[in-house]
Amino acid sequence: MGAYRISEVWRSQGLCSFRRDCTSKYSLPMDEVKFPLFHRTRAISQMCNISSYTTELLEINSKEPLMQILFIPGNPGIVSFYRDFVEALYENLEGHASITAIGHISQGGKDLERRKMFSLQEQISHKVDYIEQELRTCQLPIVLVGHSIGSYICLEIFKRLQHQVKYFIGLYPFLTLNKESQTQALIGKIAGSAIISAAVSSFASLVGSLPTRVSRVIVRRFLGPSWSTTAIDATCKHLLQYHTMRNVLFMAMTEFRKLSEDPDWEFMKRKQSQIALLFGVDDHWGPLSVFEEQKREVKPPGLVFVAIYH
């Protein structure tokens, strides 16, 4: 659903207008086009050194790219969670975009940073460093796509690299605290306590140390049947590690401190023709109250707001 919505935004905002028609191969609307599963291009996982930090990337390189998409995950910033999304997005854009999903530092299966913890600001700087290191000579328009707190990270990247970024799309954006959310309040208390965070991380590590079959059953029951096999596998392999969970909670603590401030409405007003935000009707991280507030504050006509079920 998210991948299809993004392709809709692309067309509505004319992001395909600088090339031949993205739908030139098909006369049907995008939601009626069927893509055989065996033709799906698979995303490739690889490790990249960015400013001395080993970083996991998930990539699909187009043979005929018309844009470079950089996807920033939420928290946890484990790119394996987004494999299906990245592949579906590439499919919906008919292979006319090269896509890179970049993981957060020290939120992976191996503790390469020796239990060092990284804040929200450090994760933002890490993504800026990636663009300056790997995309500095990129001749294609760079489009940022962020999920949850990844949307906030994209917005901060956009501020710093306005000459390079063509467009920004936020999926279920977490841009400010939701004071009505009991879930956020609970996570804030857990993340704000070093003792509780260590205990939660130790428990996650314990579950991760169990036989794979057992840990998968526990994770599936805890997360629910709606989670895909890809998400279950990523959770067991990457999230159920002490260092990963500690980094997830530490980053969350710094998120809650920073996002207690109001979003930068002025920047969003200036760049409204280059921003689209897709809210979830049932998403407590970016609730409809924030959706309505942003519409009042920014007063588009260019900024695209879409509310859909998460």
PDB file of C-alpha atoms in Angstrom:
ATOM      1  CA  MET A   1       0.000   0.000   0.000  1.00  0.00           C
ATOM      2  CA  GLY A   2       2.754   2.478   0.949  1.00  0.00           C
ATOM      3  CA  ALA A   3       4.690   1.776  -2.244  1.00  0.00           C
ATOM      4  CA  TYR A   4       1.590   2.331  -4.375  1.00  0.00           C
ATOM      5  CA  ARG A   5       0.741   5.562  -2.536  1.00  0.00           C
ATOM      6  CA  ILE A   6       4.241   6.868  -3.203  1.00  0.00           C
ATOM      7  CA  SER A   7       3.873   6.178  -6.919  1.00  0.00           C
ATOM      8  CA  GLU A   8       0.582   8.106  -6.811  1.00  0.00           C
ATOM      9  CA  VAL A   9       2.331  11.077  -5.196  1.00  0.00           C
ATOM     10  CA  TRP A  10       5.062  10.921  -7.842  1.00  0.00           C
ATOM     11  CA  ARG A  11       2.546  11.294 -10.616  1.00  0.00           C
ATOM     12  CA  SER A  12       0.358  13.896  -8.897  1.00  0.00           C
ATOM     13  CA  GLN A  13       3.379  16.117  -8.207  1.00  0.00           C
ATOM     14  CA  GLY A  14       4.879  15.763 -11.652  1.00  0.00           C
ATOM     15  CA  LEU A  15       8.003  13.968 -10.469  1.00  0.00           C
ATOM     16  CA  CYS A  16       7.764  11.804 -13.540  1.00  0.00           C
ATOM     17  CA  SER A  17       7.418  14.795 -15.855  1.00  0.00           C
ATOM     18  CA  PHE A  18      11.159  15.217 -16.395  1.00  0.00           C
ATOM     19  CA  ARG A  19      11.296  11.861 -18.193  1.00  0.00           C
ATOM     20  CA  ARG A  20       9.313   9.772 -20.580  1.00  0.00           C
ATOM     21  CA  ASP A  21       5.970   8.699 -19.093  1.00  0.00           C
ATOM     22  CA  CYS A  22       6.482   6.267 -16.203  1.00  0.00           C
ATOM     23  CA  THR A  23       3.434   4.309 -17.329  1.00  0.00           C
ATOM     24  CA  SER A  24       4.365   4.194 -20.996  1.00  0.00           C
ATOM     25  CA  LYS A  25       4.501   0.393 -20.998  1.00  0.00           C
ATOM     26  CA  TYR A  26       0.950   0.058 -19.709  1.00  0.00           C
ATOM     27  CA  SER A  27      -2.388   1.528 -20.689  1.00  0.00           C
ATOM     28  CA  LEU A  28      -4.005   0.440 -17.388  1.00  0.00           C
ATOM     29  CA  PRO A  29      -4.071   2.441 -14.131  1.00  0.00           C
ATOM     30  CA  MET A  30      -1.298   1.423 -11.734  1.00  0.00           C
ATOM     31  CA  ASP A  31      -3.639  -0.411  -9.365  1.00  0.00           C
ATOM     32  CA  GLU A  32      -4.782  -2.636 -12.247  1.00  0.00           C
ATOM     33  CA  VAL A  33      -1.313  -3.555 -13.460  1.00  0.00           C
ATOM     34  CA  LYS A  34      -0.213  -7.026 -12.383  1.00  0.00           C
ATOM     35  CA  PHE A  35       3.458  -7.815 -11.895  1.00  0.00           C
ATOM     36  CA  PRO A  36       4.399 -11.517 -11.923  1.00  0.00           C
ATOM     37  CA  LEU A  37       6.146 -12.409  -8.671  1.00  0.00           C
ATOM     38  CA  PHE A  38       8.878 -14.335 -10.450  1.00  0.00           C
ATOM     39  CA  HIS A  39       9.850 -11.148 -12.298  1.00  0.00           C
ATOM     40  CA  ARG A  40      10.303  -9.123  -9.109  1.00  0.00           C
ATOM     41  CA  THR A  41      13.757  -7.603  -8.815  1.00  0.00           C
ATOM     42  CA  ARG A  42      15.334  -8.524  -5.499  1.00  0.00           C
ATOM     43  CA  ALA A  43      16.990  -5.971  -3.261  1.00  0.00           C
ATOM     44  CA  ILE A  44      20.631  -6.697  -2.473  1.00  0.00           C
ATOM     45  CA  SER A  45      21.958  -6.354   1.067  1.00  0.00           C
ATOM     46  CA  GLN A  46      25.504  -5.123   1.523  1.00  0.00           C
ATOM     47  CA  MET A  47      27.733  -3.421   4.073  1.00  0.00           C
ATOM     48  CA  CYS A  48      29.205   0.036   3.508  1.00  0.00           C
ATOM     49  CA  ASN A  49      31.706   2.043   5.543  1.00  0.00           C
ATOM     50  CA  ILE A  50      30.341   5.524   6.221  1.00  0.00           C
ATOM     51  CA  SER A  51      32.490   7.874   8.290  1.00  0.00           C
ATOM     52  CA  SER A  52      34.175   4.826   9.881  1.00  0.00           C
ATOM     53  CA  TYR A  53      30.832   3.196  10.783  1.00  0.00           C
ATOM     54  CA  THR A  54      29.857  -0.080   9.154  1.00  0.00           C
ATOM     55  CA  THR A  55      26.360   0.398   7.760  1.00  0.00           C
ATOM     56  CA  GLU A  56      23.882  -2.016   6.215  1.00  0.00           C
ATOM     57  CA  LEU A  57      22.357  -0.990   2.899  1.00  0.00           C
ATOM     58  CA  LEU A  58      19.523  -2.538   0.925  1.00  0.00           C
ATOM     59  CA  GLU A  59      19.774  -1.608  -2.739  1.00  0.00           C
ATOM     60  CA  ILE A  60      18.170  -2.023  -6.123  1.00  0.00           C
ATOM     61  CA  ASN A  61      20.046  -0.355  -8.962  1.00  0.00           C
ATOM     62  CA  SER A  62      18.064   0.545 -12.050  1.00  0.00           C
ATOM     63  CA  LYS A  63      19.458   0.115 -15.545  1.00  0.00           C
ATOM     64  CA  GLU A  64      17.511   3.199 -16.653  1.00  0.00           C
ATOM     65  CA  PRO A  65      17.190   5.348 -13.514  1.00  0.00           C
ATOM     66  CA  LEU A  66      15.308   8.613 -13.606  1.00  0.00           C
ATOM     67  CA  MET A  67      15.824   9.356  -9.923  1.00  0.00           C
ATOM     68  CA  GLN A  68      17.772   8.174  -6.883  1.00  0.00           C
ATOM     69  CA  ILE A  69      15.584   7.291  -3.911  1.00  0.00           C
ATOM     70  CA  LEU A  70      17.140   7.215  -0.453  1.00  0.00           C
ATOM     71  CA  PHE A  71      14.910   5.498   2.083  1.00  0.00           C
ATOM     72  CA  ILE A  72      15.395   6.214   5.800  1.00  0.00           C
ATOM     73  CA  PRO A  73      13.775   3.680   8.152  1.00  0.00           C
ATOM     74  CA  GLY A  74      12.057   4.348  11.434  1.00  0.00           C
ATOM     75  CA  ASN A  75      13.259   3.070  14.791  1.00  0.00           C
ATOM     76  CA  PRO A  76      14.368   0.253  14.821  1.00  0.00           C
ATOM     77  CA  GLY A  77      16.410   1.226  11.785  1.00  0.00           C
ATOM     78  CA  ILE A  78      16.805  -2.303  10.457  1.00  0.00           C
ATOM     79  CA  VAL A  79      16.573  -2.219   6.673  1.00  0.00           C
ATOM     80  CA  SER A  80      15.630  -5.902   6.441  1.00  0.00           C
ATOM     81  CA  PHE A  81      12.193  -4.931   7.770  1.00  0.00           C
ATOM     82  CA  TYR A  82      11.648  -2.963   4.562  1.00  0.00           C
ATOM     83  CA  ARG A  83      12.767  -5.484   1.947  1.00  0.00           C
ATOM     84  CA  ASP A  84       9.244  -6.154   0.671  1.00  0.00           C
ATOM     85  CA  PHE A  85       8.500  -2.419   0.594  1.00  0.00           C
ATOM     86  CA  VAL A  86      11.663  -1.539  -1.345  1.00  0.00           C
ATOM     87  CA  GLU A  87      11.008  -4.252  -3.920  1.00  0.00           C
ATOM     88  CA  ALA A  88       7.348  -3.254  -4.295  1.00  0.00           C
ATOM     89  CA  LEU A  89       8.298   0.409  -4.705  1.00  0.00           C
ATOM     90  CA  TYR A  90      10.797  -0.459  -7.427  1.00  0.00           C
ATOM     91  CA  GLU A  91       8.086  -2.503  -9.137  1.00  0.00           C
ATOM     92  CA  ASN A  92       5.465   0.254  -8.925  1.00  0.00           C
ATOM     93  CA  LEU A  93       7.908   2.713 -10.474  1.00  0.00           C
ATOM     94  CA  GLU A  94       8.588   0.185 -13.223  1.00  0.00           C
ATOM     95  CA  GLY A  95      12.297   0.048 -12.536  1.00  0.00           C
ATOM     96  CA  HIS A  96      12.868   3.723 -13.314  1.00  0.00           C
ATOM     97  CA  ALA A  97      14.438   4.534  -9.930  1.00  0.00           C
ATOM     98  CA  SER A  98      17.534   3.316  -8.143  1.00  0.00           C
ATOM     99  CA  ILE A  99      16.633   2.729  -4.497  1.00  0.00           C
ATOM    100  CA  THR A 100      18.865   2.578  -1.432  1.00  0.00           C
ATOM    101  CA  ALA A 101      17.594   1.903   2.087  1.00  0.00           C
ATOM    102  CA  ILE A 102      20.167   2.815   4.721  1.00  0.00           C
ATOM    103  CA  GLY A 103      20.181   1.333   8.215  1.00  0.00           C
ATOM    104  CA  HIS A 104      20.897   3.135  11.470  1.00  0.00           C
ATOM    105  CA  ILE A 105      24.314   2.759  13.088  1.00  0.00           C
ATOM    106  CA  SER A 106      24.637  -0.220  15.451  1.00  0.00           C
ATOM    107  CA  GLN A 107      21.115  -1.493  14.846  1.00  0.00           C
ATOM    108  CA  GLY A 108      22.019  -4.762  13.190  1.00  0.00           C
ATOM    109  CA  GLY A 109      22.912  -8.347  13.940  1.00  0.00           C
ATOM    110  CA  LYS A 110      26.565  -7.748  14.835  1.00  0.00           C
ATOM    111  CA  ASP A 111      27.873  -5.407  17.511  1.00  0.00           C
ATOM    112  CA  LEU A 112      30.476  -3.734  15.321  1.00  0.00           C
ATOM    113  CA  GLU A 113      30.563  -0.538  17.406  1.00  0.00           C
ATOM    114  CA  ARG A 114      31.244  -2.338  20.707  1.00  0.00           C
ATOM    115  CA  ARG A 115      28.054  -1.330  22.501  1.00  0.00           C
ATOM    116  CA  LYS A 116      28.452   2.364  21.778  1.00  0.00           C
ATOM    117  CA  MET A 117      25.078   4.114  21.638  1.00  0.00           C
ATOM    118  CA  PHE A 118      24.038   6.680  19.029  1.00  0.00           C
ATOM    119  CA  SER A 119      21.616   9.570  19.390  1.00  0.00           C
ATOM    120  CA  LEU A 120      19.053  10.870  16.914  1.00  0.00           C
ATOM    121  CA  GLN A 121      21.386  13.692  15.908  1.00  0.00           C
ATOM    122  CA  GLU A 122      24.246  11.261  15.305  1.00  0.00           C
ATOM    123  CA  GLN A 123      21.991   9.140  13.105  1.00  0.00           C
ATOM    124  CA  ILE A 124      21.016  12.251  11.123  1.00  0.00           C
ATOM    125  CA  SER A 125      24.663  13.215  10.608  1.00  0.00           C
ATOM    126  CA  HIS A 126      25.388   9.646   9.533  1.00  0.00           C
ATOM    127  CA  LYS A 127      22.809   9.882   6.730  1.00  0.00           C
ATOM    128  CA  VAL A 128      24.131  13.273   5.621  1.00  0.00           C
ATOM    129  CA  ASP A 129      27.629  11.775   5.509  1.00  0.00           C
ATOM    130  CA  TYR A 130      26.327   8.957   3.305  1.00  0.00           C
ATOM    131  CA  ILE A 131      24.886  11.385   0.759  1.00  0.00           C
ATOM    132  CA  GLU A 132      28.041  13.487   0.727  1.00  0.00           C
ATOM    133  CA  GLN A 133      30.222  10.388   0.449  1.00  0.00           C
ATOM    134  CA  GLU A 134      28.267   8.184  -1.942  1.00  0.00           C
ATOM    135  CA  LEU A 135      25.912  10.521  -3.833  1.00  0.00           C
ATOM    136  CA  ARG A 136      28.084  13.618  -4.122  1.00  0.00           C
ATOM    137  CA  THR A 137      28.487  13.186  -7.882  1.00  0.00           C
ATOM    138  CA  CYS A 138      25.000  11.767  -8.493  1.00  0.00           C
ATOM    139  CA  GLN A 139      23.432  13.471 -11.516  1.00  0.00           C
ATOM    140  CA  LEU A 140      19.941  12.140 -10.797  1.00  0.00           C
ATOM    141  CA  PRO A 141      17.317  13.959  -8.720  1.00  0.00           C
ATOM    142  CA  ILE A 142      17.584  12.713  -5.124  1.00  0.00           C
ATOM    143  CA  VAL A 143      14.262  11.866  -3.492  1.00  0.00           C
ATOM    144  CA  LEU A 144      14.138  11.209   0.253  1.00  0.00           C
ATOM    145  CA  VAL A 145      11.536   8.792   1.610  1.00  0.00           C
ATOM    146  CA  GLY A 146      11.253   8.337   5.363  1.00  0.00           C
ATOM    147  CA  HIS A 147       9.140   6.153   7.634  1.00  0.00           C
ATOM    148  CA  SER A 148       8.130   7.333  11.127  1.00  0.00           C
ATOM    149  CA  ILE A 149      11.177   9.000  12.758  1.00  0.00           C
ATOM    150  CA  GLY A 150      12.899   8.457   9.414  1.00  0.00           C
ATOM    151  CA  SER A 151      10.636  11.239   8.125  1.00  0.00           C
ATOM    152  CA  TYR A 152      12.061  13.630  10.701  1.00  0.00           C
ATOM    153  CA  ILE A 153      15.574  12.548   9.710  1.00  0.00           C
ATOM    154  CA  CYS A 154      14.725  13.206   6.048  1.00  0.00           C
ATOM    155  CA  LEU A 155      13.427  16.663   6.908  1.00  0.00           C
ATOM    156  CA  GLU A 156      16.690  17.498   8.690  1.00  0.00           C
ATOM    157  CA  ILE A 157      18.713  16.156   5.754  1.00  0.00           C
ATOM    158  CA  PHE A 158      16.606  18.288   3.408  1.00  0.00           C
ATOM    159  CA  LYS A 159      17.485  21.388   5.452  1.00  0.00           C
ATOM    160  CA  ARG A 160      21.205  20.685   5.214  1.00  0.00           C
ATOM    161  CA  LEU A 161      21.323  19.566   1.580  1.00  0.00           C
ATOM    162  CA  GLN A 162      18.705  21.689  -0.156  1.00  0.00           C
ATOM    163  CA  HIS A 163      20.776  21.939  -3.324  1.00  0.00           C
ATOM    164  CA  GLN A 164      20.840  18.146  -3.718  1.00  0.00           C
ATOM    165  CA  VAL A 165      17.391  17.014  -2.590  1.00  0.00           C
ATOM    166  CA  LYS A 166      14.583  17.218  -5.153  1.00  0.00           C
ATOM    167  CA  TYR A 167      11.661  15.961  -3.054  1.00  0.00           C
ATOM    168  CA  PHE A 168      10.770  14.476   0.345  1.00  0.00           C
ATOM    169  CA  ILE A 169       7.991  12.001   1.169  1.00  0.00           C
ATOM    170  CA  GLY A 170       7.140  11.130   4.775  1.00  0.00           C
ATOM    171  CA  LEU A 171       5.291   7.864   5.445  1.00  0.00           C
ATOM    172  CA  TYR A 172       3.399   7.871   8.764  1.00  0.00           C
ATOM    173  CA  PRO A 173       5.713  10.696   9.872  1.00  0.00           C
ATOM    174  CA  PHE A 174       6.774  11.061  13.504  1.00  0.00           C
ATOM    175  CA  LEU A 175       7.536  14.783  13.652  1.00  0.00           C
ATOM    176  CA  THR A 176       6.353  15.756  17.139  1.00  0.00           C
ATOM    177  CA  LEU A 177       5.271  14.022  20.347  1.00  0.00           C
ATOM    178  CA  ASN A 178       1.687  12.862  20.701  1.00  0.00           C
ATOM    179  CA  LYS A 179       0.817  13.767  24.290  1.00  0.00           C
ATOM    180  CA  GLU A 180      -2.413  11.773  24.070  1.00  0.00           C
ATOM    181  CA  SER A 181      -0.636   8.489  23.323  1.00  0.00           C
ATOM    182  CA  GLN A 182      -0.243   6.120  26.267  1.00  0.00           C
ATOM    183  CA  THR A 183       2.051   3.966  24.144  1.00  0.00           C
ATOM    184  CA  GLN A 184       4.438   6.860  23.602  1.00  0.00           C
ATOM    185  CA  ALA A 185       4.320   7.693  27.306  1.00  0.00           C
ATOM    186  CA  LEU A 186       5.244   4.104  28.209  1.00  0.00           C
ATOM    187  CA  ILE A 187       8.068   3.921  25.667  1.00  0.00           C
ATOM    188  CA  GLY A 188       9.333   7.275  26.912  1.00  0.00           C
ATOM    189  CA  LYS A 189       9.549   5.977  30.484  1.00  0.00           C
ATOM    190  CA  ILE A 190      11.336   2.788  29.431  1.00  0.00           C
ATOM    191  CA  ALA A 191      13.780   4.597  27.151  1.00  0.00           C
ATOM    192  CA  GLY A 192      14.425   7.284  29.763  1.00  0.00           C
ATOM    193  CA  SER A 193      15.611   4.794  32.374  1.00  0.00           C
ATOM    194  CA  ALA A 194      19.051   3.233  31.870  1.00  0.00           C
ATOM    195  CA  ILE A 195      18.164   0.407  34.280  1.00  0.00           C
ATOM    196  CA  ILE A 196      14.881  -0.500  32.570  1.00  0.00           C
ATOM    197  CA  SER A 197      16.462  -0.173  29.111  1.00  0.00           C
ATOM    198  CA  ALA A 198      19.241  -2.558  30.124  1.00  0.00           C
ATOM    199  CA  ALA A 199      16.699  -5.024  31.528  1.00  0.00           C
ATOM    200  CA  VAL A 200      14.559  -4.930  28.369  1.00  0.00           C
ATOM    201  CA  SER A 201      17.662  -5.341  26.204  1.00  0.00           C
ATOM    202  CA  SER A 202      18.844  -8.295  28.290  1.00  0.00           C
ATOM    203  CA  PHE A 203      15.450  -9.967  27.925  1.00  0.00           C
ATOM    204  CA  ALA A 204      15.520  -9.421  24.151  1.00  0.00           C
ATOM    205  CA  SER A 205      18.995 -10.944  24.041  1.00  0.00           C
ATOM    206  CA  LEU A 206      17.782 -13.931  26.066  1.00  0.00           C
ATOM    207  CA  VAL A 207      14.941 -14.587  23.614  1.00  0.00           C
ATOM    208  CA  GLY A 208      17.413 -14.194  20.755  1.00  0.00           C
ATOM    209  CA  SER A 209      19.710 -16.815  22.270  1.00  0.00           C
ATOM    210  CA  LEU A 210      16.992 -19.474  22.197  1.00  0.00           C
ATOM    211  CA  PRO A 211      16.789 -21.953  19.310  1.00  0.00           C
ATOM    212  CA  THR A 212      15.570 -20.182  16.178  1.00  0.00           C
ATOM    213  CA  ARG A 213      12.363 -22.181  16.040  1.00  0.00           C
ATOM    214  CA  VAL A 214      11.463 -21.191  19.612  1.00  0.00           C
ATOM    215  CA  SER A 215      12.348 -17.506  19.216  1.00  0.00           C
ATOM    216  CA  ARG A 216      10.291 -17.308  16.024  1.00  0.00           C
ATOM    217  CA  VAL A 217       7.221 -18.673  17.822  1.00  0.00           C
ATOM    218  CA  ILE A 218       7.653 -16.166  20.660  1.00  0.00           C
ATOM    219  CA  VAL A 219       8.131 -13.245  18.273  1.00  0.00           C
ATOM    220  CA  ARG A 220       5.139 -14.189  16.134  1.00  0.00           C
ATOM    221  CA  ARG A 221       2.876 -14.474  19.160  1.00  0.00           C
ATOM    222  CA  PHE A 222       4.128 -11.194  20.585  1.00  0.00           C
ATOM    223  CA  LEU A 223       3.926  -9.197  17.338  1.00  0.00           C
ATOM    224  CA  GLY A 224       0.771 -10.814  16.003  1.00  0.00           C
ATOM    225  CA  PRO A 225      -0.186 -12.823  12.899  1.00  0.00           C
ATOM    226  CA  SER A 226      -0.278  -9.781  10.610  1.00  0.00           C
ATOM    227  CA  TRP A 227       3.521  -9.516  10.563  1.00  0.00           C
ATOM    228  CA  SER A 228       5.169 -10.937   7.470  1.00  0.00           C
ATOM    229  CA  THR A 229       7.758 -13.689   7.428  1.00  0.00           C
ATOM    230  CA  THR A 230      10.314 -11.081   6.341  1.00  0.00           C
ATOM    231  CA  ALA A 231       9.587  -8.979   9.441  1.00  0.00           C
ATOM    232  CA  ILE A 232       9.715 -12.003  11.757  1.00  0.00           C
ATOM    233  CA  ASP A 233      13.072 -13.065  10.315  1.00  0.00           C
ATOM    234  CA  ALA A 234      14.496  -9.541  10.646  1.00  0.00           C
ATOM    235  CA  THR A 235      13.327  -9.311  14.254  1.00  0.00           C
ATOM    236  CA  CYS A 236      14.926 -12.609  15.220  1.00  0.00           C
ATOM    237  CA  LYS A 237      18.178 -11.934  13.383  1.00  0.00           C
ATOM    238  CA  HIS A 238      18.750  -8.264  14.198  1.00  0.00           C
ATOM    239  CA  LEU A 239      16.480  -6.884  16.911  1.00  0.00           C
ATOM    240  CA  LEU A 240      16.910  -9.639  19.498  1.00  0.00           C
ATOM    241  CA  GLN A 241      20.443  -8.508  20.292  1.00  0.00           C
ATOM    242  CA  TYR A 242      21.480  -6.601  23.409  1.00  0.00           C
ATOM    243  CA  HIS A 243      23.369  -3.873  21.552  1.00  0.00           C
ATOM    244  CA  THR A 244      20.571  -3.378  19.016  1.00  0.00           C
ATOM    245  CA  MET A 245      17.835  -2.998  21.611  1.00  0.00           C
ATOM    246  CA  ARG A 246      19.949  -0.642  23.732  1.00  0.00           C
ATOM    247  CA  ASN A 247      20.557   1.527  20.664  1.00  0.00           C
ATOM    248  CA  VAL A 248      16.872   1.450  19.728  1.00  0.00           C
ATOM    249  CA  LEU A 249      15.897   2.640  23.212  1.00  0.00           C
ATOM    250  CA  PHE A 250      18.705   5.198  23.472  1.00  0.00           C
ATOM    251  CA  MET A 251      17.753   6.682  20.118  1.00  0.00           C
ATOM    252  CA  ALA A 252      14.105   6.724  21.259  1.00  0.00           C
ATOM    253  CA  MET A 253      15.085   8.668  24.387  1.00  0.00           C
ATOM    254  CA  THR A 254      16.834  11.320  22.289  1.00  0.00           C
ATOM    255  CA  GLU A 255      13.891  11.378  19.865  1.00  0.00           C
ATOM    256  CA  PHE A 256      11.440  12.147  22.654  1.00  0.00           C
ATOM    257  CA  ARG A 257      13.625  14.978  23.924  1.00  0.00           C
ATOM    258  CA  LYS A 258      14.016  16.566  20.502  1.00  0.00           C
ATOM    259  CA  LEU A 259      10.457  16.049  19.314  1.00  0.00           C
ATOM    260  CA  SER A 260       9.023  17.746  22.381  1.00  0.00           C
ATOM    261  CA  GLU A 261       9.749  20.869  20.320  1.00  0.00           C
ATOM    262  CA  ASP A 262       7.433  22.104  17.564  1.00  0.00           C
ATOM    263  CA  PRO A 263       8.270  21.047  13.999  1.00  0.00           C
ATOM    264  CA  ASP A 264       9.958  23.575  11.742  1.00  0.00           C
ATOM    265  CA  TRP A 265       6.803  24.921  10.136  1.00  0.00           C
ATOM    266  CA  GLU A 266       8.631  27.767   8.401  1.00  0.00           C
ATOM    267  CA  PHE A 267      10.911  25.426   6.481  1.00  0.00           C
ATOM    268  CA  MET A 268       7.945  23.279   5.475  1.00  0.00           C
ATOM    269  CA  LYS A 269       6.131  26.370   4.218  1.00  0.00           C
ATOM    270  CA  ARG A 270       9.097  27.391   2.086  1.00  0.00           C
ATOM    271  CA  LYS A 271       9.487  23.903   0.636  1.00  0.00           C
ATOM    272  CA  GLN A 272       5.823  22.939   0.457  1.00  0.00           C
ATOM    273  CA  SER A 273       5.969  22.163  -3.266  1.00  0.00           C
ATOM    274  CA  GLN A 274       8.681  19.581  -2.547  1.00  0.00           C
ATOM    275  CA  ILE A 275       7.063  17.770   0.383  1.00  0.00           C
ATOM    276  CA  ALA A 276       4.370  15.102   0.703  1.00  0.00           C
ATOM    277  CA  LEU A 277       3.261  13.617   4.032  1.00  0.00           C
ATOM    278  CA  LEU A 278       1.160  10.444   4.203  1.00  0.00           C
ATOM    279  CA  PHE A 279      -0.507   9.997   7.593  1.00  0.00           C
ATOM    280  CA  GLY A 280      -2.121   6.857   9.007  1.00  0.00           C
ATOM    281  CA  VAL A 281      -5.636   7.198  10.338  1.00  0.00           C
ATOM    282  CA  ASP A 282      -4.820   4.738  13.140  1.00  0.00           C
ATOM    283  CA  ASP A 283      -1.157   5.698  13.724  1.00  0.00           C
ATOM    284  CA  HIS A 284      -0.365   7.093  17.193  1.00  0.00           C
ATOM    285  CA  TRP A 285       3.105   8.284  16.084  1.00  0.00           C
ATOM    286  CA  GLY A 286       1.612  10.674  13.562  1.00  0.00           C
ATOM    287  CA  PRO A 287      -2.061  10.993  14.555  1.00  0.00           C
ATOM    288  CA  LEU A 288      -4.706  12.937  12.686  1.00  0.00           C
ATOM    289  CA  SER A 289      -4.488  15.701  15.298  1.00  0.00           C
ATOM    290  CA  VAL A 290      -0.941  16.376  14.061  1.00  0.00           C
ATOM    291  CA  PHE A 291      -2.187  16.031  10.490  1.00  0.00           C
ATOM    292  CA  GLU A 292      -4.763  18.777  11.115  1.00  0.00           C
ATOM    293  CA  GLU A 293      -2.260  20.970  12.968  1.00  0.00           C
ATOM    294  CA  GLN A 294       0.226  20.764  10.132  1.00  0.00           C
ATOM    295  CA  LYS A 295      -2.439  21.698   7.607  1.00  0.00           C
ATOM    296  CA  ARG A 296      -3.294  24.769   9.690  1.00  0.00           C
ATOM    297  CA  GLU A 297       0.313  25.797  10.259  1.00  0.00           C
ATOM    298  CA  VAL A 298       1.686  25.207   6.774  1.00  0.00           C
ATOM    299  CA  LYS A 299      -1.458  26.266   4.881  1.00  0.00           C
ATOM    300  CA  PRO A 300      -0.419  24.620   1.602  1.00  0.00           C
ATOM    301  CA  PRO A 301      -1.563  24.699  -1.474  1.00  0.00           C
ATOM    302  CA  GLY A 302       1.515  22.800  -2.627  1.00  0.00           C
ATOM    303  CA  LEU A 303       2.162  20.530   0.340  1.00  0.00           C
ATOM    304  CA  VAL A 304       0.442  17.182  -0.109  1.00  0.00           C
ATOM    305  CA  PHE A 305      -1.287  15.606   2.904  1.00  0.00           C
ATOM    306  CA  VAL A 306      -2.859  12.166   2.619  1.00  0.00           C
ATOM    307  CA  ALA A 307      -4.535  10.261   5.472  1.00  0.00           C
ATOM    308  CA  ILE A 308      -4.741   6.477   5.018  1.00  0.00           C
ATOM    309  CA  TYR A 309      -5.083   3.428   7.251  1.00  0.00           C
ATOM    310  CA  HIS A 310      -1.748   2.222   8.627  1.00  0.00           C
TER     311      HIS A 310
END
